[in-house]
Coordinates of C-alpha atoms in Angstrom, one line a residue:
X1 CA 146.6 15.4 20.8
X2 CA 144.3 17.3 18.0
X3 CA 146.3 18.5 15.1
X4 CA 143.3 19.0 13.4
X5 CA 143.7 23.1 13.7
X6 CA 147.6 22.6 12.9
X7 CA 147.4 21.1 9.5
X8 CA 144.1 22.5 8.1
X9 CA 145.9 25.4 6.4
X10 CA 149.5 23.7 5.8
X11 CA 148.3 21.7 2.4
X12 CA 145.6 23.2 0.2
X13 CA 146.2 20.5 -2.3
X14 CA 146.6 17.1 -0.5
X15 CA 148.3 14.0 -1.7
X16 CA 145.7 12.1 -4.3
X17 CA 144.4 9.8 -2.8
X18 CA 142.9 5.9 -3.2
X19 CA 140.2 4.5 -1.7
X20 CA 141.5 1.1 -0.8
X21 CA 138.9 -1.8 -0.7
X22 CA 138.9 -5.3 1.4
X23 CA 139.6 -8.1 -1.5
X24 CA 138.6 -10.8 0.8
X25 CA 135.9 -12.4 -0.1
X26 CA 132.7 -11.3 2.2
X27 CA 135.2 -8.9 3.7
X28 CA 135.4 -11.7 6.6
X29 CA 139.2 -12.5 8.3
X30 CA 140.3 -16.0 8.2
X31 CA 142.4 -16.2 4.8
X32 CA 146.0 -16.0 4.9
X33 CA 148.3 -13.6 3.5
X34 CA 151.2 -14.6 4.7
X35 CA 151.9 -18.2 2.8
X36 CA 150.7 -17.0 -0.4
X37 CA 153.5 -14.2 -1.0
X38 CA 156.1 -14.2 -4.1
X39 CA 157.9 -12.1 -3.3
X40 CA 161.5 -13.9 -2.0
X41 CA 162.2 -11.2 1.0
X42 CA 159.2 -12.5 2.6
X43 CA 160.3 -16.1 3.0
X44 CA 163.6 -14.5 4.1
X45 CA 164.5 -16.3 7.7
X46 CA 163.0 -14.3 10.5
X47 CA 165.7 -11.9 12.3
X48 CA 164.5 -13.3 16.1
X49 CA 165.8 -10.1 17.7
X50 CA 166.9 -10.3 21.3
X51 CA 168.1 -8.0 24.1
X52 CA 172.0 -9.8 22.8
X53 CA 171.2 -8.7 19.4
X54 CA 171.1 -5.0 20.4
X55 CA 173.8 -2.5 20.4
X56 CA 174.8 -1.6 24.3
X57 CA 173.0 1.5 24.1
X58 CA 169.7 0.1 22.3
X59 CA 170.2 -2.4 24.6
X60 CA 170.2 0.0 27.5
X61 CA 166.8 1.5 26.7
X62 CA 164.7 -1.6 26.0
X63 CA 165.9 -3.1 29.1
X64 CA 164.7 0.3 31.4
X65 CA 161.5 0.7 29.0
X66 CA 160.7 -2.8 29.4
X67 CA 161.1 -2.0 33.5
X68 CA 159.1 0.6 33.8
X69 CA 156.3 -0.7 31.6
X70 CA 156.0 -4.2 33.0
X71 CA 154.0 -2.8 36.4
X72 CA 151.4 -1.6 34.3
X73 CA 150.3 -4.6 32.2
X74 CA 147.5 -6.0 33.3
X75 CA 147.2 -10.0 33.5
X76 CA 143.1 -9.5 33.0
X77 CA 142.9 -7.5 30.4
X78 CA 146.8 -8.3 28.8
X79 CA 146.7 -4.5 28.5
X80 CA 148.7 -2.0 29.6
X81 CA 146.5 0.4 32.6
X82 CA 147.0 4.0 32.8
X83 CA 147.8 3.5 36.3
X84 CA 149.5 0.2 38.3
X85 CA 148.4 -0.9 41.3
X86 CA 149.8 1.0 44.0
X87 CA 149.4 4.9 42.6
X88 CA 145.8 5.4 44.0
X89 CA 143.5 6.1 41.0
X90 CA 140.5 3.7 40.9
X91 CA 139.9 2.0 38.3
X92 CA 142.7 2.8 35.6
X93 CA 142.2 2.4 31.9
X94 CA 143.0 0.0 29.8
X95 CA 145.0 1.4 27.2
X96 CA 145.2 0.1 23.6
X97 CA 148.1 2.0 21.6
X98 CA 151.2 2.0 23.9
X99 CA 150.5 -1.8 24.5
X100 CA 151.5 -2.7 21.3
X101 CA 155.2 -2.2 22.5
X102 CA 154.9 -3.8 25.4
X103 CA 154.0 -7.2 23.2
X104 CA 157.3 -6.2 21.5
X105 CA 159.0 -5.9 24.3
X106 CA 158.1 -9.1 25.5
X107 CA 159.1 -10.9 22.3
X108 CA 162.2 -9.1 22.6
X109 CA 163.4 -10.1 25.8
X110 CA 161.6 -13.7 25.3
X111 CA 161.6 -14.8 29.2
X112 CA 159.7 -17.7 30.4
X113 CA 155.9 -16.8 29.8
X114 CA 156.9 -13.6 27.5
X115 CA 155.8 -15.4 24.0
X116 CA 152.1 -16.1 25.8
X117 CA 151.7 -12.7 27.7
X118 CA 152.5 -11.1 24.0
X119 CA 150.0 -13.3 22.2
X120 CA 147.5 -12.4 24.7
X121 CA 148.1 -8.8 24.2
X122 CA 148.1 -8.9 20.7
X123 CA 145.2 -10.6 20.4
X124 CA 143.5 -7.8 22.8
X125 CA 145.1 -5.3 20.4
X126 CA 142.8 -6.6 17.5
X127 CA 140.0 -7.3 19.8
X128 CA 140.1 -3.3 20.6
X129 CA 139.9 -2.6 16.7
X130 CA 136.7 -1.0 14.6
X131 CA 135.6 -2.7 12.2
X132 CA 132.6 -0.7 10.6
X133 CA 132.9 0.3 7.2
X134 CA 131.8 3.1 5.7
X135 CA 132.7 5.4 9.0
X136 CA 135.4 7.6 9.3
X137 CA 137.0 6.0 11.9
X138 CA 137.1 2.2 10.0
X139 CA 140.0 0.6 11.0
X140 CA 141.3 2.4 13.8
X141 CA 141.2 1.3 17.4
X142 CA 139.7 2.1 20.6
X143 CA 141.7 4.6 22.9
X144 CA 140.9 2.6 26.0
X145 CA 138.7 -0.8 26.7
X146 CA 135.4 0.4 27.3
X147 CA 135.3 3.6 25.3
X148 CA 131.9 4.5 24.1
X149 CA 131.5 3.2 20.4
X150 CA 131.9 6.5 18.0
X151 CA 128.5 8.0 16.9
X152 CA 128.7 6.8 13.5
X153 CA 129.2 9.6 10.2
X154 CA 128.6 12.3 12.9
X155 CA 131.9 11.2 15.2
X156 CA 134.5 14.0 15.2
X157 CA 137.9 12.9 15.2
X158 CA 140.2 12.9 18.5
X159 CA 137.0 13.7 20.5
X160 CA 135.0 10.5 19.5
X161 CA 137.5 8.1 18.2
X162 CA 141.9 8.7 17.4
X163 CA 142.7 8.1 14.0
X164 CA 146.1 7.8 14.0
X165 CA 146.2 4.9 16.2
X166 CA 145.7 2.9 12.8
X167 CA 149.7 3.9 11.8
X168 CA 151.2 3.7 15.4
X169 CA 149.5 0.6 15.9
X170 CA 150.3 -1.0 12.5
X171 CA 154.1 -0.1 12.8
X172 CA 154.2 -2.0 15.9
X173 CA 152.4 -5.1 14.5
X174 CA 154.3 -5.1 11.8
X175 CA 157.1 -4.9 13.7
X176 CA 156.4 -8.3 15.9
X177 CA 155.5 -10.1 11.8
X178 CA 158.8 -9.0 10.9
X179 CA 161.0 -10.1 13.9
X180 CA 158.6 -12.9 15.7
X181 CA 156.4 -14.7 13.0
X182 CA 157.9 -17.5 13.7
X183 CA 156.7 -17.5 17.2
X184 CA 153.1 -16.1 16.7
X185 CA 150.7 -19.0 16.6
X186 CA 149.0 -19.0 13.2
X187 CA 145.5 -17.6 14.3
X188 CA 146.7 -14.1 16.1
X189 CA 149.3 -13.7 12.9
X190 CA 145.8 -14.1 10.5
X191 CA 144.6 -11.6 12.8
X192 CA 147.4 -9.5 12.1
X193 CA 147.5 -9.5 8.6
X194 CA 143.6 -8.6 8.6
X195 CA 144.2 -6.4 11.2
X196 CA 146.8 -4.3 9.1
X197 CA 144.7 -4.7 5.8
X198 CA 142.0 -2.6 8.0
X199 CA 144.2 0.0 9.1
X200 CA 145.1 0.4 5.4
X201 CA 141.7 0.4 3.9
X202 CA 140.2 2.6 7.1
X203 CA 142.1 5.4 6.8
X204 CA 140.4 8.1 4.5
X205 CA 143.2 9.1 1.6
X206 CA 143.0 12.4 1.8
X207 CA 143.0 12.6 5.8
X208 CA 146.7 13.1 6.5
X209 CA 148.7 15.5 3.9
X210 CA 152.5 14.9 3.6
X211 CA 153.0 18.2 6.2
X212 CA 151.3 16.2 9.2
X213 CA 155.0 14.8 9.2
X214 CA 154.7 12.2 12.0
X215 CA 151.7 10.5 10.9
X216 CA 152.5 10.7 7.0
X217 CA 155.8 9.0 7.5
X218 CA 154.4 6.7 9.6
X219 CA 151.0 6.0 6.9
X220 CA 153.3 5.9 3.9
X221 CA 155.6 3.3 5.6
X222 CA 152.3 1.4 6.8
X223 CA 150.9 1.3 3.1
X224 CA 154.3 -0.2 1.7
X225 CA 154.5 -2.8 4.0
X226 CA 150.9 -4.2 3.8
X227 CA 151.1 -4.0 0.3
X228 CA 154.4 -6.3 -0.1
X229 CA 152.9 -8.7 2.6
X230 CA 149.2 -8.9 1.2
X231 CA 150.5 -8.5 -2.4
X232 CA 148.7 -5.3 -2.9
X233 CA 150.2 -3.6 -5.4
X234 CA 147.7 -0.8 -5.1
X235 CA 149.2 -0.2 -1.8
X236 CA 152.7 -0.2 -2.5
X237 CA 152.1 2.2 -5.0
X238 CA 150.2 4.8 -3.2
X239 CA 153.0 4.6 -0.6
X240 CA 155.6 4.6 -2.4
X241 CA 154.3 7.7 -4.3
X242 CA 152.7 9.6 -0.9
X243 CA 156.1 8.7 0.9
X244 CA 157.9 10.4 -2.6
X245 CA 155.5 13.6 -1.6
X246 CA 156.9 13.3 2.2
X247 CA 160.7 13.4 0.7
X248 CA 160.1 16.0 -1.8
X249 CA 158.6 18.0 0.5
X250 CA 161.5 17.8 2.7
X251 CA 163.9 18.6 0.2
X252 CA 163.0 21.9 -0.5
X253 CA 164.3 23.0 2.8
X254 CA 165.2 19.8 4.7
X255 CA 162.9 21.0 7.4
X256 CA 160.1 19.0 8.1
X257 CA 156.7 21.1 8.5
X258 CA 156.0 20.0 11.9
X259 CA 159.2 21.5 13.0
X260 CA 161.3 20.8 15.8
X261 CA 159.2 19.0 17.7
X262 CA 160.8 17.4 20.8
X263 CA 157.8 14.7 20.7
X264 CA 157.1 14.3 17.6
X265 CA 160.5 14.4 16.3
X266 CA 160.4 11.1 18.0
X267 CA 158.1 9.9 16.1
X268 CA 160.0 10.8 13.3
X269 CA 162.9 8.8 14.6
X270 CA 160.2 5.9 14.6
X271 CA 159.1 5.9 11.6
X272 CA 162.2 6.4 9.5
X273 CA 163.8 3.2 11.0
X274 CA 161.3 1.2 10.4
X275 CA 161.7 2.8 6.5
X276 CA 165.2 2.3 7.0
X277 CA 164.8 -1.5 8.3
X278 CA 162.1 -2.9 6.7
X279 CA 161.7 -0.9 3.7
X280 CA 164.7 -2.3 1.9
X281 CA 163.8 -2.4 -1.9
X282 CA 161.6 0.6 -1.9
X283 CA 162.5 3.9 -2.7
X284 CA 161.4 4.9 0.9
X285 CA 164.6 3.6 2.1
X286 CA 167.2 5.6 0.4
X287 CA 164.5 8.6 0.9
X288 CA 164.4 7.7 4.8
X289 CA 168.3 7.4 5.0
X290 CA 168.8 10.9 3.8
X291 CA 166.0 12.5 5.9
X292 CA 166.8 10.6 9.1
X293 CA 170.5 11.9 8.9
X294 CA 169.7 15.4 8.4
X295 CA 167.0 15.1 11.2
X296 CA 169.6 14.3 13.2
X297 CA 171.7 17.3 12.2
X298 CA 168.8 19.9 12.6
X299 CA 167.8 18.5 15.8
X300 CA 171.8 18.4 17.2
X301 CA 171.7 22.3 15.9
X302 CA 169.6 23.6 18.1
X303 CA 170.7 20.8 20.8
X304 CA 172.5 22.7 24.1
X305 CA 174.2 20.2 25.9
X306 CA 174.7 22.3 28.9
X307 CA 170.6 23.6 29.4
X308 CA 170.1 19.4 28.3
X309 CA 167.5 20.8 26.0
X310 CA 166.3 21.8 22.4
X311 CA 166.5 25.3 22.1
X312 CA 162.5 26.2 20.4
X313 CA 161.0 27.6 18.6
X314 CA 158.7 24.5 19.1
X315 CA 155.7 23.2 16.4
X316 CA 154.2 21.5 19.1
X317 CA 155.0 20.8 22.4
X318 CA 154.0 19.5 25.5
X319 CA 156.7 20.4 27.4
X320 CA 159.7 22.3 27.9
X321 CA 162.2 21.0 30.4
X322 CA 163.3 17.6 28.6
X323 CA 164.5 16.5 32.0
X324 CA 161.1 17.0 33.7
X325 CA 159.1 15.2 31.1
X326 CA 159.2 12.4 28.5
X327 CA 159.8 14.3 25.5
X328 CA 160.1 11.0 22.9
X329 CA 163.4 12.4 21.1
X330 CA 165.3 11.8 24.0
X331 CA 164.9 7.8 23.4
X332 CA 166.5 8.3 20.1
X333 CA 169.4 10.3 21.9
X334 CA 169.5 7.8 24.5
X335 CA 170.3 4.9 21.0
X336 CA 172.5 6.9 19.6
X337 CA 174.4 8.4 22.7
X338 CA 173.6 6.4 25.8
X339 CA 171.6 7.6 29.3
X340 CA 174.2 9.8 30.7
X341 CA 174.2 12.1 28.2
X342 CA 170.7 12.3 27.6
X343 CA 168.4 14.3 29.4
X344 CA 165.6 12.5 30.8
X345 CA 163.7 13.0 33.4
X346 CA 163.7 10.9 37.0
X347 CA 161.8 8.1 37.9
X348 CA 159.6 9.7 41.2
X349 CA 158.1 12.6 39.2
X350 CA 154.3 13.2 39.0
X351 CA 152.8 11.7 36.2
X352 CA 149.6 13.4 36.1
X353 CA 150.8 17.0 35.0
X354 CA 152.9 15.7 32.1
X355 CA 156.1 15.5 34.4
X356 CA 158.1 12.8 34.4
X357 CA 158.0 9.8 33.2
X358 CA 155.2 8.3 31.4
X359 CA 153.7 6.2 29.1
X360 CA 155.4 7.3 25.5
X361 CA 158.6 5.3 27.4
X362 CA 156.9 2.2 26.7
X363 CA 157.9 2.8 22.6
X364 CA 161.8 2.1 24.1
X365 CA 161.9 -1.7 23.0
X366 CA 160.2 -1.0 19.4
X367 CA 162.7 1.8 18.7
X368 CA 165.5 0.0 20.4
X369 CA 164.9 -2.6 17.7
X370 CA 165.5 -0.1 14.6
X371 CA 168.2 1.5 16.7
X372 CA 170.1 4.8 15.3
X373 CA 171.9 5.9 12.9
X374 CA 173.0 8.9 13.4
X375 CA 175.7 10.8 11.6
X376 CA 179.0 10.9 13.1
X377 CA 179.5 14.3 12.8
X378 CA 176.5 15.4 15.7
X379 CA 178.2 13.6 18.6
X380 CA 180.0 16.5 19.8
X381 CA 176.9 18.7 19.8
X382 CA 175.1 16.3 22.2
X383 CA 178.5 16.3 24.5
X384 CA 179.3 19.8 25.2
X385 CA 177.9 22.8 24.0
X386 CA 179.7 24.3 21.3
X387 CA 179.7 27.8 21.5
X388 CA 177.8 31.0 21.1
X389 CA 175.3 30.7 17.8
X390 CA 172.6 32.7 15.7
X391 CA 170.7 30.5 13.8
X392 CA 168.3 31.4 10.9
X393 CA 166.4 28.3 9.5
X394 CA 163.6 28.3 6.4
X395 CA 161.2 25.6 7.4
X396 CA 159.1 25.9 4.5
X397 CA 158.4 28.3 1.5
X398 CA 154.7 28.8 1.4
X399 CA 153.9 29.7 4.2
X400 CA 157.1 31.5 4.5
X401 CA 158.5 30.1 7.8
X402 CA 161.6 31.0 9.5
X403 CA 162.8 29.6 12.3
X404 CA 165.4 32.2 14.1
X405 CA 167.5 31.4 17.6
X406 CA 170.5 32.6 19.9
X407 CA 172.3 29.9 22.4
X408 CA 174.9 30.8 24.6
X409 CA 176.4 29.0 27.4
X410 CA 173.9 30.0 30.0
X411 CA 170.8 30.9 28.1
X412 CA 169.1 30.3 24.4
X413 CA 166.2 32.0 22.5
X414 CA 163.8 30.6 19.9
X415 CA 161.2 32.5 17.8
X416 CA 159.2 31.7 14.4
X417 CA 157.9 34.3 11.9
X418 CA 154.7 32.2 10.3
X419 CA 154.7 33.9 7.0
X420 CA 151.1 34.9 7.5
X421 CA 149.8 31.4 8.7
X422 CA 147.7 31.2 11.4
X423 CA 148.6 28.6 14.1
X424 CA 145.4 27.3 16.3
X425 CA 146.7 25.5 18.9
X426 CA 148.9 26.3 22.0
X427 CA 151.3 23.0 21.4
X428 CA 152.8 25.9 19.1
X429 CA 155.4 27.7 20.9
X430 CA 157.0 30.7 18.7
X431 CA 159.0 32.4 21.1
X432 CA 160.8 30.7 23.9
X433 CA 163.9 30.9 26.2
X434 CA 165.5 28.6 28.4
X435 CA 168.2 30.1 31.4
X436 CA 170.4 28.1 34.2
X437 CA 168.9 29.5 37.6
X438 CA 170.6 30.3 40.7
X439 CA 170.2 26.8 41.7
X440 CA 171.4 24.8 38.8
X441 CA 168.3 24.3 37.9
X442 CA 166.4 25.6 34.0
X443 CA 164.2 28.0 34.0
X444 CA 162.1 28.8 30.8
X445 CA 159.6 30.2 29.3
X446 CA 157.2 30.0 26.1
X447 CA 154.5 32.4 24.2
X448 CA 151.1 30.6 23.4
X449 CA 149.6 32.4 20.8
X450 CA 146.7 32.0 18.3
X451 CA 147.3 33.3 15.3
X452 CA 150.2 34.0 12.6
X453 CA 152.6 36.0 14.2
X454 CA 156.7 37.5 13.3
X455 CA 158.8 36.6 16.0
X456 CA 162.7 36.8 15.9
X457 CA 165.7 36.1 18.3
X458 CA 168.6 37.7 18.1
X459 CA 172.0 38.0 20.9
X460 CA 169.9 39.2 24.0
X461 CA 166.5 40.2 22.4
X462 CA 163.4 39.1 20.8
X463 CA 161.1 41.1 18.6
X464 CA 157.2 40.4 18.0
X465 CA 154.8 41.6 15.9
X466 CA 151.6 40.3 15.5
X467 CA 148.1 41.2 14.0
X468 CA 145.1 40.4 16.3
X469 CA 141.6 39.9 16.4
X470 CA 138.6 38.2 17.9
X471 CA 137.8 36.8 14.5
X472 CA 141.0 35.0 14.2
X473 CA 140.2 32.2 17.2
X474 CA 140.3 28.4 18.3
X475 CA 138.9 26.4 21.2
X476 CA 141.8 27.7 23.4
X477 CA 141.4 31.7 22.3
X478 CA 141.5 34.1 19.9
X479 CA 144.4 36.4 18.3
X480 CA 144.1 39.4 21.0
X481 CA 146.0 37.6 23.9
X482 CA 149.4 36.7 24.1
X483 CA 149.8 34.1 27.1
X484 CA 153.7 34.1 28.4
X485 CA 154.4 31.1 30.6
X486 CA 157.0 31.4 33.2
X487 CA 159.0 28.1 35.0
X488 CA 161.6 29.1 37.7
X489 CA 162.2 27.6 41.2
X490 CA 160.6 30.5 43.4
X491 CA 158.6 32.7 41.2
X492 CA 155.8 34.4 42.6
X493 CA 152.8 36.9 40.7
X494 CA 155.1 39.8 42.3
X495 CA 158.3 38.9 39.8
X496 CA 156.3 39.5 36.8
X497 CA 155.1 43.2 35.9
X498 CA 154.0 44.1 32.6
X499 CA 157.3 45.9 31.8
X500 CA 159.6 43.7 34.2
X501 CA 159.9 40.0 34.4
X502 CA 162.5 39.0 37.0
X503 CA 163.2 34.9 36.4
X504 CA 165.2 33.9 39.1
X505 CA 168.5 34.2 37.1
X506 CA 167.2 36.3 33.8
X507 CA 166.0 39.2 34.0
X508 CA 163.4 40.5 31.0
X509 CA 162.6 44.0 30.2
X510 CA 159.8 44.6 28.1
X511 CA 158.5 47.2 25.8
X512 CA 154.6 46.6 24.0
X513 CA 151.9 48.9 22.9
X514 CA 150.0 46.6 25.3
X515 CA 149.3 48.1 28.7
X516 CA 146.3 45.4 30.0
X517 CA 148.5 42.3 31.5
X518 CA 146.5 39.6 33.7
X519 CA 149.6 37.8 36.0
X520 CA 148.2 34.4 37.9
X521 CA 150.1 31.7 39.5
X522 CA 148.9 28.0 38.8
X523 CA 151.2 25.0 40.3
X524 CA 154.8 26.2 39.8
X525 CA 154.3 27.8 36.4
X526 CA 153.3 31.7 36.3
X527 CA 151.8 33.2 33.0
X528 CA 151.1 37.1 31.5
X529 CA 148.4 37.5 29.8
X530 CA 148.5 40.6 27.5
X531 CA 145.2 42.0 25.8
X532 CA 145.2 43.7 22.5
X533 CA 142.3 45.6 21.7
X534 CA 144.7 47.3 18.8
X535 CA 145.0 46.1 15.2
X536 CA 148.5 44.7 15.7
X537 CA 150.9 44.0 18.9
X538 CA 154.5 44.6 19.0
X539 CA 156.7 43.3 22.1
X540 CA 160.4 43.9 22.6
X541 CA 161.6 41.4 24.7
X542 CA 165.7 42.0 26.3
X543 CA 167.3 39.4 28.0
X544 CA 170.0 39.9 30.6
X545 CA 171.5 37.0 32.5
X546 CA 171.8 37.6 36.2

């Protein structure tokens, strides 16, 4: 995914940052960190989690994770291929990130041969990493084996090289120091340490403000950790005071920029246990308790347990049927409140048009690991729905964003008023609605929009009003178009006119100053285009369950 669109506007003022340096000598790997600590939590006995060690329903999830990902690892390469033997596609990828929790998963469950498939996979981990300093991509790893080498100072990030895989990465080998080192021949845990110093020192200070929420929990966490292990007190510091801008961010609405995100609140969920596991002793802990719990309240607020979805508005997205595809959040849900009340989707879907399941389940045994701790007091919301709700949420003062949304039995609403800022990217989904069809199953459907916009959802109805123009644009469009996308079982070109979208179970009238609408079918999914050539657009959207 690019956020690079997403966050350029959200902090004018970044974190300061601190150009970290390599104090080894020569900048070569071969010295060891790990003996030469003071501090007394790192001699502490290693925890040696296994599969008995984890709560039934943590338990539950690495097990099924661990299932589904073993297929795909690769005895050659000790990777994890984008494909397993079987599915058709010649020659599948090896992919770096996601097999970093595969190695955990190993460890975890600590068969016969586990320990040596995970060494072997670590070790390709670190074989897969950059080390060129001086680049902007120093320190992060290759996407897949065989990836063309970024083009030096003129390599543009996530179409060259992924700079994020330094902190998803370095969370999960961190995680198998924490839990394993006692297992971890002395060579590949020297590579570890060096391997996380990199990932430190690579990533450019200023590259990730505290609003790119996933990543900057997962970077200030990172920073901590490596600093307490190398005894980089220039590490812990910048952490400790980046993770401090995260949490007083947060506090000002306790809404996370990157708002309800059925992905990357996942992430989230990631990141603040391994604040809340490891972190013990920094502030980040107490910080991470407090934001983890009231994630879990906002997310259980606009949870419908009958649709088994989030209600949007959505940040970003990829999807919007968590039963059709792997939205992460739903392996926190699945920790907290076991598989059957957790949507998720089934094993024999496609996974080549983001349905079904796919590779993010391979994060089940690292997660499974921090487990949940979710407040007692959303359980009911995740059981049964409970009951007819407007919803008005501030996500953040400046931009002035408001989240607003209507759930009732059968149907919900979701729409976002920007405040004047201007989303780039389709993963942004201000005005959505999700329906139970004729058949049982969901139907939805979701705006993509470039642009700031003022959406709002009320009982029945949804109002939009938007400024436009060709100037205002991304790769994916511009501000005059407003793209409605349309998922119920049946639906042809002929249901949608531009005043009349009949849904299969919803109907939705619709009054707009916008007369030119484009209506084209693609797989099962049908979209709208509308065309401004006006200064501003205004819809009216009224629902009416059929």
């Amino acid at each position: 995914s690019d956020p690079r669109q997403y966050i350029c506007q959200f902090d004018p003022h970044p974190s300061a940052g601190l150009n970290f340096t390599d104090m080894r000598p020569g900048g070569t790997p071969g010295r060891s960190f790990h003996s030469e600590s003071t501090d007394p939590e790192q001699s502490k006995p290693m925890p040696d989690t296994s599969f008995h060690n984890l709560s039934p329903h943590a338990k539950d999830l690495a097990e099924q994770s661990l299932s589904w990902s073993e297929p795909y690892w690769d005895p050659e390469s000790a990777l994890l291929l984008s494909s397993k033997p079987g599915e058709g596609v010649s020659n599948p990828r090896s992919i770096v990130r996601n097999s970093v929790w595969l190695a955990v998963g190993f460890l975890l469950r600590n068969g016969k041969g586990d320990t040596d498939r995970a060494v072997r996979t670590l070790h390709a981990i670190i074989d897969a990493q950059i080390d060129e300093p001086g680049v902007p991509y120093h320190g992060t790893y290759y996407r897949w084996i065989g990836e063309p080498n970024p083009p030096g100072m003129d390599a543009v990030m996530w179409r060259d090289f992924d700079p994020n895989w330094r902190q998803f990465i370095g969370l999960g080998l961190a995680t198998t120091i924490e839990e394993y080192e006692h297992r971890l021949p002395a060579d590949l845990i020297e590579r570890i340490d060096r391997s996380l110093e990199l990932a430190v020192i690579g990533e450019p200070p200023n590259r990730c403000p505290p609003r790119y929420t996933n990543i900057a929990l997962m970077k200030a966490a990172l920073n901590v950790w490596v600093g307490k292990r190398l005894n980089r007190s220039d590490m812990v510091e910048y952490g400790e005071t980046f993770g401090r801008e995260i949490y007083d961010l947060f506090r000002q609405t306790d809404a996370y920029a990157e708002y309800n995100s059925p992905t990357y609140y996942g992430t989230n969920f990631y990141a603040l246990g391994f604040w809340r596991r490891y972190l013990d002793g920094s502030p980040l802990h107490e910080w991470g308790a407090y934001m983890e719990a009231e994630l879990w309240r906002d997310t259980a607020a606009y949870y419908h347990a009958g649709l088994r979805n989030l209600c949007g508005p959505f940040s970003r997205s990829y999807g919007m049927d968590m039963t059709r595809y792997t939205a992460l959040v739903t392996l926190a849900f699945w920790m907290a409140f076991g598989k059957d009340i957790t949507p998720f989707p089934a094993q024999d879907r496609s996974l080549t048009t983001r349905q079904g399941i796919d590779h993010e389940f391979v994060y089940g045994p690292c997660m499974a690991i921090y487990d949940s701790n979710a407040p007692d007091d959303v359980l009911e919301s995740f059981r049964t729905f409970i009951g007819p709700r407007r919803r008005e949420k501030q996500i953040m003062t400046e931009p002035d964003r408001v989240a607003t949304t209507w759930m009732q039995d059968d149907y919900m609403l979701g729409a976002e008023s920007t405040g004047g800022y201007v989303f780039q990217s389709y993963q942004f989904h201000p005005v959505t609605a999700h329906w139970l069809c004729e058949n049982g199953e969901v139907g939805w459907l979701r705006l993509k929009h470039i642009g700031s916009i003022d959406a709002r959802a009320d009982e029945g109805r949804v109002t939009i009003a938007a400024p436009t123009s060709k100037n205002i644009s991304a790769r994916e469009g511009d501000s005059t178009t407003f793209t409605f996308e349309f998922y119920a079982p049946r639906l042809t070109e002929g249901d949608i006119t531009a005043d009349t979208w009949r849904l299969n179970g919803m109907s939705v009238s619709v009054k707009t100053d916008l007369s030119d609408v484009h209506v084209q079918k693609e797989k099962s999914v049908v979209s709208a285009t509308y065309t401004s050539t006006l200064d501003t657009a205004s819809f009216e959207l009224t629902f009416r369950k059929q």
